[in-house]
Amino acid sequence: MASKRRKLDTAEQPAAQSAFARLRNLRSQGKAPETETPAAKPQVQSQEGQITSVSAEAAVEVSSTTTPKRSKRGRATQKTVEKTVVVSTPVSKPQAEGSSSGLATPYAIAADSEEIAEDIPVIPQAPILQFSSFNPTKSNFRKKAGGKLQLKLADGERLVILGSYGVTVTSGNITICGATLRATEKTHWVHASHCQALPVIRCPDGASIELGPCPGAQSLRQLGRVSPLFRGLWDESSTSEGGKPESSTFTILYTSADGPKRALLSDLKSPPEWNREIDSLVKASRSKPASAIITGPKSAGKSTFGRLLANQLLTDERSGKKQHSGIAILDLDPGQPEHGPPGQISLVRITEPVLSPTFCRTLPESTPGSGRSIVRSHTLAAVSPSSDPDLYLSVVADLVTHYRNRFASLPLVVNTPGWVQGTGLDLLVSLIETAKPTHVVYMAPGPLDVIETLQASFRSGKVAILPSQISQYTSRTAAHLRTMQTLSYFHSEAKASVQTWNPEPLSALMPWCVRYSGPSPGIIGIMCYDFQAPVDILADAINGTILAIVEVESSMAFQSNKSKGAENPSSLDDMDLDQTSPRFAKKTGDQLVTHTPEGIPIMQSGVTLDPRYSHTIGLALLRGIDTENHVLQLLSPVPDERINQIVEKGGKIALVSGRFDPPGWAYTEDLYYQSSTVNDVDVDEQIDIIGEDEAIDSDHEPSSTDLESASMPTPWIEVLQGSQKRGNGSRVWRVRRDLGRTNSAK
């Protein structure tokens, strides 16, 4: 199978000689060689120890010969080492007083220096981009204790910051990510990494702000010890001309040169067409709550547009008291959800602007002061609605019903998947008919048949066609971000209304021990969505995978999914559903449960829970199965208090397995963590971009040299030594299933 590895720099570098080879050639030709200095700026040292600058025309940057480096897959890759070669020429300008007239170099360059410089290939430099128009002075820039900065922004000034920080507006108002922040004592927390576009702080009429370090920044950066995907996201080591206190967790970027050297920096931009449509939606929502469905293909900017729209709706000062009640979000994209972990869709109410990427706000429950509460959520046990379109439509209908019953007075923003062809288009049409929005936005100029179909289903107005977001190079793909979001979810914690993370590997955490059989089992059974392995091997199939934790509110959740028969069946009566709550009435004839050889209760294949009588409360990682004591060992960030509430009110819990992404990141955490404690970990290490159809962690497995101190063996992990490679057929086979074409064929 051909590899689809993509690199940050796709342009092929021209072959060049090393500095030493160039020196030997010059000596053999009788020419004076160049002087090599390790400094980034073209400077040389005089005999008296003073520094003499060399003219810009004489400094030429070249790339040395590439050196082969063994990749983690065993393939040879090329690692380019950059050198700066300085050619010293006679200084025509008069020298400053006290400087030396000679250069402390072992060789002297005469009049033929220009001829030598012409022979050296010049590598074009990336243009320096201007990010911040704010110019720090003594009157508008002040440092305070604890790494805080006080800034006075003038009219029209902008500020771009890399890192994690809190912003407090002391006077005036500013805008960031579409939200308008006004003078208040509240601190808004922002995480801005260079793997996505950096938020821009704009000052329309002058304002004073205070920037401070984020309490959760250190634990977030320490996730790089358990996963390389969290490395190289920040710039802790560099400093800017404005000054960055040692205790700070952020850097002001005046230009792109102030950021990491190898990072591809970009600021968040909103096209004029987006701004006009957002203004139109905000104005329409002032008289009557607007509801907008945002559609479009993958990577079109749906999530970015929805975030800008939600923030502006939330902070619109002309909405009166409505802005304090919040807005509702229907997060219907299971592959790239804005709120919650991948694999589930949710109805969310937010009361504070969203200013951070998804992997930085993954708390499973509503946290006081977070400005977000998950009203109701359902699992699809998959990252795409293609696994079960009927289930997808049923859970969407339930979430829409809850919005109308509880939050009809709030504006609604609906984020949809990027599946706009075939069955995906049919799902969008059904969604429009179910939600009955006041506005529909399509984030692409085509295809024309998709736009026409959406327009035919939306009879309340005209579908707004907006341009897609300009695609830019990034150090993380959509698959990377989904993995980071899941890992961040399982490591998330909440301390003093600020999200933090536990940087230790999951293997170091104490698991829940849940009995699956006996007089008082903790679960009523395990359900398998989309596919169920044979019962004899089911325990091995689900061990080490991600499961959804679902609260079953009533036995009615099983009513519409009657089984036709089973081996060694048990009825709902045998599960004691009616012992603690009248909601679980006795039922006969519902033969739903069978048992594995280990005694684990399994719902029959093809059974899904009715979303009207059940909802998801979070995810769990099945760490192990204790068959002797009939116990499941589960790891989950769901608070214990949440489980106790379900038990106290007589609810039941089921675990749902499906087509979640395999948690390969969890298997390698301990190996990365052990190697990081022995070897120095470069938090600014840049990783390669791989295709989204490749295994996420396959290129980031620890090498044999990195794992010499790690304990062996590790479950589900194969460590390749030296040049050892995997056998043929060991890679994952992915089957393309075009449901739209299948349905049309029928």
PDB file of N, CA, C and O in Angstrom, residues 1-7 73 75 477 688-695 699 731:
ATOM      1  N   MET A   1       0.861  -1.196   0.000  1.00  0.00           N
ATOM      2  CA  MET A   1       0.000   0.000   0.000  1.00  0.00           C
ATOM      3  C   MET A   1       0.891   1.237   0.000  1.00  0.00           C
ATOM      4  O   MET A   1       1.787   1.375   0.827  1.00  0.00           O
ATOM      5  N   ALA A   2       0.642   2.094  -0.919  1.00  0.00           N
ATOM      6  CA  ALA A   2       1.487   3.284  -1.058  1.00  0.00           C
ATOM      7  C   ALA A   2       1.278   4.218   0.104  1.00  0.00           C
ATOM      8  O   ALA A   2       0.172   4.415   0.579  1.00  0.00           O
ATOM      9  N   SER A   3       2.366   4.776   0.566  1.00  0.00           N
ATOM     10  CA  SER A   3       2.277   5.757   1.665  1.00  0.00           C
ATOM     11  C   SER A   3       1.874   7.110   1.119  1.00  0.00           C
ATOM     12  O   SER A   3       2.247   7.494   0.024  1.00  0.00           O
ATOM     13  N   LYS A   4       1.093   7.819   1.919  1.00  0.00           N
ATOM     14  CA  LYS A   4       0.626   9.140   1.519  1.00  0.00           C
ATOM     15  C   LYS A   4       1.154  10.200   2.475  1.00  0.00           C
ATOM     16  O   LYS A   4       0.449  11.100   2.880  1.00  0.00           O
ATOM     17  N   ARG A   5       2.409  10.036   2.866  1.00  0.00           N
ATOM     18  CA  ARG A   5       2.997  11.001   3.782  1.00  0.00           C
ATOM     19  C   ARG A   5       3.099  12.367   3.124  1.00  0.00           C
ATOM     20  O   ARG A   5       3.476  12.496   1.991  1.00  0.00           O
ATOM     21  N   ARG A   6       2.696  13.391   3.875  1.00  0.00           N
ATOM     22  CA  ARG A   6       2.820  14.765   3.411  1.00  0.00           C
ATOM     23  C   ARG A   6       3.778  15.498   4.320  1.00  0.00           C
ATOM     24  O   ARG A   6       3.794  15.289   5.524  1.00  0.00           O
ATOM     25  N   LYS A   7       4.564  16.357   3.745  1.00  0.00           N
ATOM     26  CA  LYS A   7       5.567  17.105   4.489  1.00  0.00           C
ATOM     27  C   LYS A   7       5.161  18.553   4.585  1.00  0.00           C
ATOM     28  O   LYS A   7       4.387  19.077   3.787  1.00  0.00           O
ATOM     29  N   ARG A  73       9.473   4.276  10.926  1.00  0.00           N
ATOM     30  CA  ARG A  73       8.945   3.135  10.193  1.00  0.00           C
ATOM     31  C   ARG A  73      10.045   2.294   9.574  1.00  0.00           C
ATOM     32  O   ARG A  73       9.784   1.336   8.879  1.00  0.00           O
ATOM     33  N   ARG A  75      12.154   3.502   7.347  1.00  0.00           N
ATOM     34  CA  ARG A  75      12.538   4.030   6.042  1.00  0.00           C
ATOM     35  C   ARG A  75      13.511   5.178   6.228  1.00  0.00           C
ATOM     36  O   ARG A  75      13.423   5.932   7.187  1.00  0.00           O
ATOM     37  N   THR A 477      -3.414  17.407  11.120  1.00  0.00           N
ATOM     38  CA  THR A 477      -4.547  17.122  10.247  1.00  0.00           C
ATOM     39  C   THR A 477      -5.810  16.984  11.096  1.00  0.00           C
ATOM     40  O   THR A 477      -5.770  16.999  12.332  1.00  0.00           O
ATOM     41  N   ASP A 688       5.903  15.232  11.464  1.00  0.00           N
ATOM     42  CA  ASP A 688       5.525  15.166  10.057  1.00  0.00           C
ATOM     43  C   ASP A 688       4.010  15.090   9.933  1.00  0.00           C
ATOM     44  O   ASP A 688       3.320  14.564  10.795  1.00  0.00           O
ATOM     45  N   ILE A 689       3.520  15.601   8.817  1.00  0.00           N
ATOM     46  CA  ILE A 689       2.101  15.474   8.506  1.00  0.00           C
ATOM     47  C   ILE A 689       1.891  14.177   7.748  1.00  0.00           C
ATOM     48  O   ILE A 689       2.592  13.904   6.780  1.00  0.00           O
ATOM     49  N   ILE A 690       0.939  13.375   8.185  1.00  0.00           N
ATOM     50  CA  ILE A 690       0.638  12.137   7.492  1.00  0.00           C
ATOM     51  C   ILE A 690      -0.778  12.204   6.976  1.00  0.00           C
ATOM     52  O   ILE A 690      -1.579  13.014   7.418  1.00  0.00           O
ATOM     53  N   GLY A 691      -1.085  11.363   6.013  1.00  0.00           N
ATOM     54  CA  GLY A 691      -2.421  11.341   5.444  1.00  0.00           C
ATOM     55  C   GLY A 691      -3.449  10.914   6.478  1.00  0.00           C
ATOM     56  O   GLY A 691      -3.171  10.114   7.371  1.00  0.00           O
ATOM     57  N   GLU A 692      -4.666  11.439   6.330  1.00  0.00           N
ATOM     58  CA  GLU A 692      -5.706  11.129   7.290  1.00  0.00           C
ATOM     59  C   GLU A 692      -6.156   9.678   7.196  1.00  0.00           C
ATOM     60  O   GLU A 692      -6.806   9.163   8.094  1.00  0.00           O
ATOM     61  N   ASP A 693      -5.807   9.005   6.109  1.00  0.00           N
ATOM     62  CA  ASP A 693      -6.199   7.606   5.986  1.00  0.00           C
ATOM     63  C   ASP A 693      -5.120   6.679   6.513  1.00  0.00           C
ATOM     64  O   ASP A 693      -5.227   5.476   6.423  1.00  0.00           O
ATOM     65  N   GLU A 694      -4.056   7.244   7.094  1.00  0.00           N
ATOM     66  CA  GLU A 694      -3.016   6.428   7.678  1.00  0.00           C
ATOM     67  C   GLU A 694      -3.228   6.311   9.169  1.00  0.00           C
ATOM     68  O   GLU A 694      -3.940   7.097   9.779  1.00  0.00           O
ATOM     69  N   ALA A 695      -2.591   5.337   9.763  1.00  0.00           N
ATOM     70  CA  ALA A 695      -2.689   5.186  11.211  1.00  0.00           C
ATOM     71  C   ALA A 695      -2.085   6.406  11.879  1.00  0.00           C
ATOM     72  O   ALA A 695      -1.005   6.868  11.524  1.00  0.00           O
ATOM     73  N   ASP A 699       3.540   6.746  12.900  1.00  0.00           N
ATOM     74  CA  ASP A 699       4.786   7.472  12.666  1.00  0.00           C
ATOM     75  C   ASP A 699       5.371   8.053  13.938  1.00  0.00           C
ATOM     76  O   ASP A 699       6.427   8.670  13.908  1.00  0.00           O
ATOM     77  N   ARG A 731      -0.916  -3.822   7.949  1.00  0.00           N
ATOM     78  CA  ARG A 731      -1.558  -2.513   8.062  1.00  0.00           C
ATOM     79  C   ARG A 731      -3.074  -2.653   8.025  1.00  0.00           C
ATOM     80  O   ARG A 731      -3.614  -3.662   7.582  1.00  0.00           O
TER      81      ARG A 731
END
